mmCIF file of C-alpha atoms in Angstrom:
data_model
loop_
_atom_site.group_PDB
_atom_site.id
_atom_site.type_symbol
_atom_site.label_atom_id
_atom_site.label_comp_id
_atom_site.label_asym_id
_atom_site.label_seq_id
_atom_site.Cartn_x
_atom_site.Cartn_y
_atom_site.Cartn_z
ATOM 1 C CA UNK A 1 -21.921 31.632 56.972
ATOM 2 C CA UNK A 2 -24.458 34.079 58.974
ATOM 3 C CA UNK A 3 -27.897 34.231 60.098
ATOM 4 C CA UNK A 4 -28.449 37.925 60.692
ATOM 5 C CA UNK A 5 -32.028 37.987 62.006
ATOM 6 C CA UNK A 6 -35.560 36.443 61.582
ATOM 7 C CA UNK A 7 -39.030 37.685 61.428
ATOM 8 C CA UNK A 8 -42.413 36.204 61.797
ATOM 9 C CA UNK A 9 -45.731 37.970 60.782
ATOM 10 C CA UNK A 10 -49.239 37.176 61.075
ATOM 11 C CA UNK A 11 -51.562 37.245 58.150
ATOM 12 C CA UNK A 12 -52.517 40.813 58.768
ATOM 13 C CA UNK A 13 -48.997 42.127 59.162
ATOM 14 C CA UNK A 14 -48.554 42.017 63.001
ATOM 15 C CA UNK A 15 -44.888 41.118 63.836
ATOM 16 C CA UNK A 16 -45.320 37.968 66.171
ATOM 17 C CA UNK A 17 -41.698 37.512 66.910
ATOM 18 C CA UNK A 18 -38.413 39.205 65.961
ATOM 19 C CA UNK A 19 -34.821 37.715 66.723
ATOM 20 C CA UNK A 20 -31.565 38.856 65.648
ATOM 21 C CA UNK A 21 -28.185 37.433 65.912
ATOM 22 C CA UNK A 22 -25.480 39.280 63.773
ATOM 23 C CA UNK A 23 -26.542 42.789 62.925
ATOM 24 C CA UNK A 24 -24.213 45.541 62.032
ATOM 25 C CA UNK A 25 -26.227 47.690 60.809
ATOM 26 C CA UNK A 26 -29.260 49.452 62.595
ATOM 27 C CA UNK A 27 -31.719 50.711 60.687
ATOM 28 C CA UNK A 28 -32.282 54.202 62.122
ATOM 29 C CA UNK A 29 -36.180 53.307 63.047
ATOM 30 C CA UNK A 30 -37.649 51.643 65.894
ATOM 31 C CA UNK A 31 -38.599 47.772 65.826
ATOM 32 C CA UNK A 32 -41.848 48.522 65.080
ATOM 33 C CA UNK A 33 -41.676 51.065 62.503
ATOM 34 C CA UNK A 34 -38.954 48.781 60.710
ATOM 35 C CA UNK A 35 -41.322 45.597 61.092
ATOM 36 C CA UNK A 36 -44.019 48.006 59.123
ATOM 37 C CA UNK A 37 -41.817 48.730 56.488
ATOM 38 C CA UNK A 38 -40.758 45.391 56.085
ATOM 39 C CA UNK A 39 -43.900 43.683 56.039
ATOM 40 C CA UNK A 40 -45.061 46.639 53.375
ATOM 41 C CA UNK A 41 -42.231 45.761 51.348
ATOM 42 C CA UNK A 42 -43.238 41.686 51.206
ATOM 43 C CA UNK A 43 -46.802 42.789 50.384
ATOM 44 C CA UNK A 44 -45.521 44.982 47.521
ATOM 45 C CA UNK A 45 -43.093 42.501 46.196
ATOM 46 C CA UNK A 46 -45.737 39.679 46.726
ATOM 47 C CA UNK A 47 -48.144 41.625 44.234
ATOM 48 C CA UNK A 48 -45.146 42.593 41.783
ATOM 49 C CA UNK A 49 -44.235 39.205 41.461
ATOM 50 C CA UNK A 50 -47.731 37.664 40.759
ATOM 51 C CA UNK A 51 -48.357 40.803 38.126
ATOM 52 C CA UNK A 52 -44.573 40.209 36.370
ATOM 53 C CA UNK A 53 -44.341 36.214 36.406
ATOM 54 C CA UNK A 54 -44.899 35.116 32.975
ATOM 55 C CA UNK A 55 -46.425 31.621 33.837
ATOM 56 C CA UNK A 56 -49.326 30.933 36.758
ATOM 57 C CA UNK A 57 -46.961 31.203 40.270
ATOM 58 C CA UNK A 58 -47.204 28.436 42.849
ATOM 59 C CA UNK A 59 -45.022 29.417 45.325
ATOM 60 C CA UNK A 60 -45.005 32.762 44.330
ATOM 61 C CA UNK A 61 -41.726 34.953 45.871
ATOM 62 C CA UNK A 62 -38.700 32.993 47.271
ATOM 63 C CA UNK A 63 -35.808 35.025 48.036
ATOM 64 C CA UNK A 64 -33.881 37.999 47.281
ATOM 65 C CA UNK A 65 -30.408 38.949 47.230
ATOM 66 C CA UNK A 66 -28.483 42.274 47.508
ATOM 67 C CA UNK A 67 -24.666 42.655 47.565
ATOM 68 C CA UNK A 68 -24.525 41.786 51.308
ATOM 69 C CA UNK A 69 -27.268 39.828 52.162
ATOM 70 C CA UNK A 70 -30.252 37.243 51.199
ATOM 71 C CA UNK A 71 -33.368 37.561 52.442
ATOM 72 C CA UNK A 72 -35.574 34.287 52.355
ATOM 73 C CA UNK A 73 -38.968 34.280 52.324
ATOM 74 C CA UNK A 74 -41.597 31.665 53.400
ATOM 75 C CA UNK A 75 -45.479 31.944 53.533
ATOM 76 C CA UNK A 76 -47.613 29.153 54.614
ATOM 77 C CA UNK A 77 -51.035 28.921 53.414
ATOM 78 C CA UNK A 78 -52.416 30.538 56.463
ATOM 79 C CA UNK A 79 -50.909 33.308 55.741
ATOM 80 C CA UNK A 80 -48.058 33.293 58.209
ATOM 81 C CA UNK A 81 -44.597 34.547 56.866
ATOM 82 C CA UNK A 82 -41.489 33.754 57.639
ATOM 83 C CA UNK A 83 -38.287 35.934 56.612
ATOM 84 C CA UNK A 84 -35.088 34.985 57.666
ATOM 85 C CA UNK A 85 -31.569 37.280 56.533
ATOM 86 C CA UNK A 86 -28.558 35.611 56.095
ATOM 87 C CA UNK A 87 -24.907 36.195 54.104
ATOM 88 C CA UNK A 88 -25.232 35.383 50.404
ATOM 89 C CA UNK A 89 -23.319 32.042 50.529
ATOM 90 C CA UNK A 90 -26.273 30.474 52.704
ATOM 91 C CA UNK A 91 -28.513 27.888 50.523
ATOM 92 C CA UNK A 92 -31.175 26.080 51.625
ATOM 93 C CA UNK A 93 -32.408 28.468 54.239
ATOM 94 C CA UNK A 94 -35.837 27.931 53.138
ATOM 95 C CA UNK A 95 -35.940 24.385 54.794
ATOM 96 C CA UNK A 96 -34.788 25.692 57.701
ATOM 97 C CA UNK A 97 -37.580 28.113 57.539
ATOM 98 C CA UNK A 98 -39.759 25.539 57.347
ATOM 99 C CA UNK A 99 -38.005 23.328 60.080
ATOM 100 C CA UNK A 100 -38.892 26.261 62.040
ATOM 101 C CA UNK A 101 -42.627 26.274 61.468
ATOM 102 C CA UNK A 102 -43.248 22.687 61.588
ATOM 103 C CA UNK A 103 -40.638 21.668 64.797
ATOM 104 C CA UNK A 104 -40.826 25.114 66.911
ATOM 105 C CA UNK A 105 -43.991 27.574 65.842
ATOM 106 C CA UNK A 106 -46.613 24.194 65.907
ATOM 107 C CA UNK A 107 -45.243 22.689 68.834
ATOM 108 C CA UNK A 108 -44.431 25.733 70.980
ATOM 109 C CA UNK A 109 -47.049 28.169 70.134
ATOM 110 C CA UNK A 110 -49.903 26.471 68.115
ATOM 111 C CA UNK A 111 -49.947 23.473 70.651
ATOM 112 C CA UNK A 112 -49.331 26.104 73.650
ATOM 113 C CA UNK A 113 -52.916 27.889 74.731
ATOM 114 C CA UNK A 114 -51.735 30.190 76.590
ATOM 115 C CA UNK A 115 -50.451 31.732 73.281
ATOM 116 C CA UNK A 116 -52.578 34.104 71.456
ATOM 117 C CA UNK A 117 -52.641 33.189 67.909
ATOM 118 C CA UNK A 118 -52.427 36.784 65.927
ATOM 119 C CA UNK A 119 -50.501 38.331 68.736
ATOM 120 C CA UNK A 120 -46.852 38.864 69.666
ATOM 121 C CA UNK A 121 -45.281 35.810 71.015
ATOM 122 C CA UNK A 122 -44.184 35.913 74.505
ATOM 123 C CA UNK A 123 -43.342 32.341 75.582
ATOM 124 C CA UNK A 124 -39.808 32.219 76.968
ATOM 125 C CA UNK A 125 -39.834 28.404 75.940
ATOM 126 C CA UNK A 126 -40.416 29.460 72.585
ATOM 127 C CA UNK A 127 -37.747 32.115 72.201
ATOM 128 C CA UNK A 128 -35.474 29.426 73.632
ATOM 129 C CA UNK A 129 -36.169 26.894 71.282
ATOM 130 C CA UNK A 130 -36.143 29.438 68.251
ATOM 131 C CA UNK A 131 -32.500 30.274 69.372
ATOM 132 C CA UNK A 132 -31.445 26.296 69.954
ATOM 133 C CA UNK A 133 -32.722 25.682 66.315
ATOM 134 C CA UNK A 134 -30.630 28.563 64.578
ATOM 135 C CA UNK A 135 -27.441 27.858 67.068
ATOM 136 C CA UNK A 136 -27.370 23.977 66.170
ATOM 137 C CA UNK A 137 -28.100 24.731 62.367
ATOM 138 C CA UNK A 138 -24.776 24.602 60.023
ATOM 139 C CA UNK A 139 -26.019 28.057 58.670
ATOM 140 C CA UNK A 140 -25.329 29.294 61.970
ATOM 141 C CA UNK A 141 -21.583 30.486 62.117
ATOM 142 C CA UNK A 142 -20.921 33.597 64.078
ATOM 143 C CA UNK A 143 -18.167 35.902 62.943
ATOM 144 C CA UNK A 144 -17.315 36.963 66.267
ATOM 145 C CA UNK A 145 -15.942 33.411 66.674
ATOM 146 C CA UNK B 1 -33.249 28.327 28.820
ATOM 147 C CA UNK B 2 -35.918 31.247 28.175
ATOM 148 C CA UNK B 3 -35.307 35.015 28.486
ATOM 149 C CA UNK B 4 -38.658 36.423 29.339
ATOM 150 C CA UNK B 5 -37.969 40.063 28.837
ATOM 151 C CA UNK B 6 -35.803 43.036 29.238
ATOM 152 C CA UNK B 7 -36.669 46.674 31.426
ATOM 153 C CA UNK B 8 -35.349 49.907 31.507
ATOM 154 C CA UNK B 9 -35.857 51.777 34.233
ATOM 155 C CA UNK B 10 -34.476 55.380 34.927
ATOM 156 C CA UNK B 11 -32.849 57.199 37.528
ATOM 157 C CA UNK B 12 -35.938 58.603 38.414
ATOM 158 C CA UNK B 13 -38.168 55.329 38.328
ATOM 159 C CA UNK B 14 -39.614 55.716 35.134
ATOM 160 C CA UNK B 15 -39.880 52.616 32.508
ATOM 161 C CA UNK B 16 -37.535 54.061 29.344
ATOM 162 C CA UNK B 17 -37.541 50.818 27.511
ATOM 163 C CA UNK B 18 -39.406 47.253 27.637
ATOM 164 C CA UNK B 19 -38.849 44.590 25.589
ATOM 165 C CA UNK B 20 -40.533 41.457 25.663
ATOM 166 C CA UNK B 21 -38.499 38.429 24.354
ATOM 167 C CA UNK B 22 -40.270 35.033 24.933
ATOM 168 C CA UNK B 23 -43.690 35.157 26.832
ATOM 169 C CA UNK B 24 -45.795 31.849 26.579
ATOM 170 C CA UNK B 25 -49.180 32.025 25.986
ATOM 171 C CA UNK B 26 -51.096 30.467 28.125
ATOM 172 C CA UNK B 27 -54.696 29.858 26.661
ATOM 173 C CA UNK B 28 -57.105 27.197 27.576
ATOM 174 C CA UNK B 29 -60.727 26.437 25.974
ATOM 175 C CA UNK B 30 -63.423 24.186 27.266
ATOM 176 C CA UNK B 31 -66.798 23.607 26.741
ATOM 177 C CA UNK B 32 -69.368 24.181 29.785
ATOM 178 C CA UNK B 33 -72.688 22.974 30.973
ATOM 179 C CA UNK B 34 -75.330 24.656 33.230
ATOM 180 C CA UNK B 35 -74.598 25.616 36.130
ATOM 181 C CA UNK B 36 -70.609 26.709 35.790
ATOM 182 C CA UNK B 37 -68.343 24.792 37.949
ATOM 183 C CA UNK B 38 -66.296 28.352 38.383
ATOM 184 C CA UNK B 39 -66.561 31.264 39.921
ATOM 185 C CA UNK B 40 -66.011 34.475 37.679
ATOM 186 C CA UNK B 41 -65.794 37.886 38.863
ATOM 187 C CA UNK B 42 -65.875 41.198 37.697
ATOM 188 C CA UNK B 43 -62.535 43.143 38.214
ATOM 189 C CA UNK B 44 -60.277 45.997 36.885
ATOM 190 C CA UNK B 45 -62.840 45.916 33.377
ATOM 191 C CA UNK B 46 -61.942 42.350 32.958
ATOM 192 C CA UNK B 47 -63.863 38.963 33.939
ATOM 193 C CA UNK B 48 -61.322 37.547 36.194
ATOM 194 C CA UNK B 49 -61.454 33.522 37.193
ATOM 195 C CA UNK B 50 -62.092 33.702 40.982
ATOM 196 C CA UNK B 51 -62.668 30.430 42.676
ATOM 197 C CA UNK B 52 -62.413 26.529 41.079
ATOM 198 C CA UNK B 53 -59.283 26.192 38.936
ATOM 199 C CA UNK B 54 -59.372 23.255 36.584
ATOM 200 C CA UNK B 55 -57.819 21.983 33.160
ATOM 201 C CA UNK B 56 -55.191 24.505 33.276
ATOM 202 C CA UNK B 57 -57.990 27.244 33.637
ATOM 203 C CA UNK B 58 -56.046 28.599 37.255
ATOM 204 C CA UNK B 59 -57.515 31.492 39.325
ATOM 205 C CA UNK B 60 -56.699 34.634 37.940
ATOM 206 C CA UNK B 61 -57.098 33.812 34.284
ATOM 207 C CA UNK B 62 -59.165 36.354 32.139
ATOM 208 C CA UNK B 63 -62.351 35.256 29.837
ATOM 209 C CA UNK B 64 -61.525 36.339 26.501
ATOM 210 C CA UNK B 65 -63.681 34.748 24.396
ATOM 211 C CA UNK B 66 -67.231 33.056 24.679
ATOM 212 C CA UNK B 67 -68.240 30.589 21.637
ATOM 213 C CA UNK B 68 -65.364 32.104 19.409
ATOM 214 C CA UNK B 69 -66.446 36.051 19.479
ATOM 215 C CA UNK B 70 -63.831 38.040 21.989
ATOM 216 C CA UNK B 71 -64.877 39.599 25.139
ATOM 217 C CA UNK B 72 -64.543 43.221 25.613
ATOM 218 C CA UNK B 73 -64.628 44.452 29.485
ATOM 219 C CA UNK B 74 -68.118 42.455 30.561
ATOM 220 C CA UNK B 75 -69.745 42.483 27.162
ATOM 221 C CA UNK B 76 -69.606 40.614 24.086
ATOM 222 C CA UNK B 77 -68.851 42.321 20.271
ATOM 223 C CA UNK B 78 -72.845 42.479 19.941
ATOM 224 C CA UNK B 79 -73.012 44.341 23.486
ATOM 225 C CA UNK B 80 -74.686 41.624 25.391
ATOM 226 C CA UNK B 81 -73.245 41.175 29.018
ATOM 227 C CA UNK B 82 -71.339 38.302 29.477
ATOM 228 C CA UNK B 83 -72.642 37.225 33.190
ATOM 229 C CA UNK B 84 -76.359 37.548 31.810
ATOM 230 C CA UNK B 85 -75.735 35.369 29.134
ATOM 231 C CA UNK B 86 -74.080 32.875 31.689
ATOM 232 C CA UNK B 87 -77.007 33.111 33.841
ATOM 233 C CA UNK B 88 -79.211 31.707 30.955
ATOM 234 C CA UNK B 89 -79.685 27.777 30.708
ATOM 235 C CA UNK B 90 -80.665 27.884 27.437
ATOM 236 C CA UNK B 91 -77.369 29.218 26.004
ATOM 237 C CA UNK B 92 -75.666 26.131 27.407
ATOM 238 C CA UNK B 93 -73.412 23.973 26.339
ATOM 239 C CA UNK B 94 -71.227 27.261 25.851
ATOM 240 C CA UNK B 95 -67.375 27.086 25.130
ATOM 241 C CA UNK B 96 -65.421 29.867 26.847
ATOM 242 C CA UNK B 97 -61.745 30.578 26.410
ATOM 243 C CA UNK B 98 -59.503 31.823 29.192
ATOM 244 C CA UNK B 99 -55.606 33.290 29.072
ATOM 245 C CA UNK B 100 -53.624 34.445 31.421
ATOM 246 C CA UNK B 101 -53.420 37.997 31.753
ATOM 247 C CA UNK B 102 -50.640 39.697 29.440
ATOM 248 C CA UNK B 103 -49.471 43.020 31.068
ATOM 249 C CA UNK B 104 -50.251 45.929 29.431
ATOM 250 C CA UNK B 105 -47.945 48.811 28.845
ATOM 251 C CA UNK B 106 -49.516 50.674 31.751
ATOM 252 C CA UNK B 107 -49.110 48.324 34.049
ATOM 253 C CA UNK B 108 -45.638 47.516 32.948
ATOM 254 C CA UNK B 109 -44.719 51.155 33.876
ATOM 255 C CA UNK B 110 -46.413 51.149 36.983
ATOM 256 C CA UNK B 111 -44.673 47.566 37.840
ATOM 257 C CA UNK B 112 -41.183 49.423 37.090
ATOM 258 C CA UNK B 113 -42.081 52.303 39.381
ATOM 259 C CA UNK B 114 -43.064 49.848 42.104
ATOM 260 C CA UNK B 115 -39.807 48.145 41.775
ATOM 261 C CA UNK B 116 -38.129 51.253 42.680
ATOM 262 C CA UNK B 117 -39.317 51.922 46.288
ATOM 263 C CA UNK B 118 -38.503 48.118 46.719
ATOM 264 C CA UNK B 119 -34.858 48.047 45.655
ATOM 265 C CA UNK B 120 -34.457 51.130 48.008
ATOM 266 C CA UNK B 121 -36.238 49.394 51.167
ATOM 267 C CA UNK B 122 -34.044 46.617 50.346
ATOM 268 C CA UNK B 123 -31.095 48.615 51.042
ATOM 269 C CA UNK B 124 -32.487 50.354 54.044
ATOM 270 C CA UNK B 125 -33.312 47.149 55.928
ATOM 271 C CA UNK B 126 -30.083 45.637 55.435
ATOM 272 C CA UNK B 127 -28.310 43.946 58.453
ATOM 273 C CA UNK B 128 -25.092 44.780 56.915
ATOM 274 C CA UNK B 129 -23.534 48.562 56.194
ATOM 275 C CA UNK B 130 -23.188 49.754 52.686
ATOM 276 C CA UNK B 131 -25.777 47.216 51.003
ATOM 277 C CA UNK B 132 -26.985 47.642 47.522
ATOM 278 C CA UNK B 133 -30.471 47.201 46.607
ATOM 279 C CA UNK B 134 -31.976 43.908 45.034
ATOM 280 C CA UNK B 135 -29.774 42.498 42.995
ATOM 281 C CA UNK B 136 -31.451 39.066 42.513
ATOM 282 C CA UNK B 137 -35.240 37.998 43.128
ATOM 283 C CA UNK B 138 -36.260 34.461 42.614
ATOM 284 C CA UNK B 139 -39.876 33.616 42.527
ATOM 285 C CA UNK B 140 -40.745 29.570 41.422
ATOM 286 C CA UNK B 141 -41.384 30.802 37.802
ATOM 287 C CA UNK B 142 -38.813 33.312 36.868
ATOM 288 C CA UNK B 143 -35.839 35.003 38.099
ATOM 289 C CA UNK B 144 -35.250 38.628 37.798
ATOM 290 C CA UNK B 145 -31.555 40.264 37.574
ATOM 291 C CA UNK B 146 -31.064 43.994 37.968
ATOM 292 C CA UNK B 147 -28.193 45.561 37.488
ATOM 293 C CA UNK B 148 -27.629 49.339 38.961
ATOM 294 C CA UNK B 149 -25.513 51.449 36.811
ATOM 295 C CA UNK B 150 -23.262 53.757 38.636
ATOM 296 C CA UNK B 151 -25.283 56.822 37.100
ATOM 297 C CA UNK B 152 -28.680 55.287 38.641
ATOM 298 C CA UNK B 153 -29.929 53.580 35.529
ATOM 299 C CA UNK B 154 -31.477 50.057 36.396
ATOM 300 C CA UNK B 155 -31.126 47.475 34.113
ATOM 301 C CA UNK B 156 -33.495 44.560 34.628
ATOM 302 C CA UNK B 157 -33.976 41.246 32.814
ATOM 303 C CA UNK B 158 -36.541 38.745 33.616
ATOM 304 C CA UNK B 159 -35.529 34.874 32.666
ATOM 305 C CA UNK B 160 -36.044 31.453 33.557
ATOM 306 C CA UNK B 161 -34.412 30.522 36.896
ATOM 307 C CA UNK B 162 -31.944 28.050 35.468
ATOM 308 C CA UNK B 163 -31.086 30.533 32.700
ATOM 309 C CA UNK B 164 -26.797 31.197 33.243
ATOM 310 C CA UNK B 165 -24.879 33.950 32.144
ATOM 311 C CA UNK B 166 -27.264 36.974 32.576
ATOM 312 C CA UNK B 167 -24.668 39.025 34.604
ATOM 313 C CA UNK B 168 -22.674 39.488 31.700
ATOM 314 C CA UNK B 169 -25.823 39.663 29.499
ATOM 315 C CA UNK B 170 -26.947 42.817 31.615
ATOM 316 C CA UNK B 171 -23.516 44.130 30.934
ATOM 317 C CA UNK B 172 -23.733 43.966 27.387
ATOM 318 C CA UNK B 173 -27.347 45.704 27.560
ATOM 319 C CA UNK B 174 -25.692 48.524 29.447
ATOM 320 C CA UNK B 175 -22.900 48.446 26.469
ATOM 321 C CA UNK B 176 -25.342 48.634 23.788
ATOM 322 C CA UNK B 177 -27.339 51.428 25.779
ATOM 323 C CA UNK B 178 -24.179 53.429 26.066
ATOM 324 C CA UNK B 179 -23.312 52.804 22.375
ATOM 325 C CA UNK B 180 -26.885 52.976 20.508
ATOM 326 C CA UNK B 181 -28.967 55.228 22.871
ATOM 327 C CA UNK B 182 -26.767 57.859 24.493
ATOM 328 C CA UNK B 183 -24.862 58.165 21.381
ATOM 329 C CA UNK B 184 -27.748 58.797 19.424
ATOM 330 C CA UNK B 185 -28.320 62.588 18.778
ATOM 331 C CA UNK B 186 -32.370 62.503 18.829
ATOM 332 C CA UNK B 187 -32.317 60.710 22.068
ATOM 333 C CA UNK B 188 -32.853 62.921 25.233
ATOM 334 C CA UNK B 189 -32.110 61.472 28.246
ATOM 335 C CA UNK B 190 -34.840 60.069 31.004
ATOM 336 C CA UNK B 191 -36.930 59.794 28.005
ATOM 337 C CA UNK B 192 -38.393 56.744 26.234
ATOM 338 C CA UNK B 193 -35.582 54.760 24.074
ATOM 339 C CA UNK B 194 -37.091 54.566 20.592
ATOM 340 C CA UNK B 195 -33.894 53.997 18.674
ATOM 341 C CA UNK B 196 -33.667 50.790 16.375
ATOM 342 C CA UNK B 197 -30.176 50.322 16.120
ATOM 343 C CA UNK B 198 -30.428 49.434 19.814
ATOM 344 C CA UNK B 199 -33.647 47.584 19.619
ATOM 345 C CA UNK B 200 -32.250 45.333 16.768
ATOM 346 C CA UNK B 201 -28.816 44.468 18.503
ATOM 347 C CA UNK B 202 -30.528 43.774 21.933
ATOM 348 C CA UNK B 203 -32.877 41.297 20.043
ATOM 349 C CA UNK B 204 -29.889 39.337 18.507
ATOM 350 C CA UNK B 205 -28.314 39.540 21.707
ATOM 351 C CA UNK B 206 -30.767 38.085 23.870
ATOM 352 C CA UNK B 207 -31.099 35.268 21.024
ATOM 353 C CA UNK B 208 -27.331 34.760 21.078
ATOM 354 C CA UNK B 209 -27.347 33.896 25.093
ATOM 355 C CA UNK B 210 -30.207 32.269 24.850
ATOM 356 C CA UNK B 211 -28.941 29.438 22.434
ATOM 357 C CA UNK B 212 -25.249 29.335 22.955
ATOM 358 C CA UNK B 213 -24.943 30.801 26.569
ATOM 359 C CA UNK B 214 -23.238 33.812 27.505
ATOM 360 C CA UNK B 215 -19.714 32.506 26.894
ATOM 361 C CA UNK B 216 -19.461 33.729 23.475
ATOM 362 C CA UNK B 217 -21.090 37.224 23.630
#
């Protein structure tokens, strides 16, 4: 089980935070461009899902899976978007994202008066806590070990 | 165990086949008094609930009938504007019928061509090298399975998240496509599939999978 990378987007599409742990494939474009592409894709998926859904969706899009990785998606009612790429055997990554929101984002960004909301997160403490949370999670098992 | 629909998208992203299998109809009728406790908006030639969901009438539902007479665009059959009717207190109480909007054929073509770039971007943004596009996309109300053949045709099945055996079903649909569409001399590639045999066989295959799972297809 591996966690590849994490994106946090604000409600208007700004990349607030990006972290990567095990990433073999570089997409060949800059991080900024990649974030825009990712946000655009998520935005399209959201509208795609709401149209194709046969019943009234509540949470909407949860995850998608390809042959090599799974993208887990969590959106808060305030429009904050958490995106986590893992390998295909990982389960419950959604809970981990919820935990990230509850225990790290709220505690170290929202409760930090020096952090501007809707702007990229600079806080070192936040970075360290995110790293800690993922490294102690059972989903994190680096392939290099 | 429900399969909602099957879509086939050609190599260039056009919708060449679509079959709605088991799409539930969501309809609600309620008597309203003046003033209305929901907010209606006119968008895309439909009157849509934009705020105030209640009693099964949800945001996004479309107004289909007023006092039993159908709504076309923003007017009734007799040419009266619905919003004007709703503003006059003497018309109340009024019975309004709402339903979840069904996809029109145009919307389906639009969505099929929208899936095409999503599929491609998913493989481009992959953290691992040599990755395929989206194979499973899950939301809380459905799960979409996509199988891309070597020739680039995508078979898409939308089903309930608990429905099992979709991978086998997708390959069986591919088989049916190879047998009844490709071997039909009147079928030209990349064009919409209008083959009766294909449709009847697909129909019975879907019913089989729903009834008894994928083990005996």
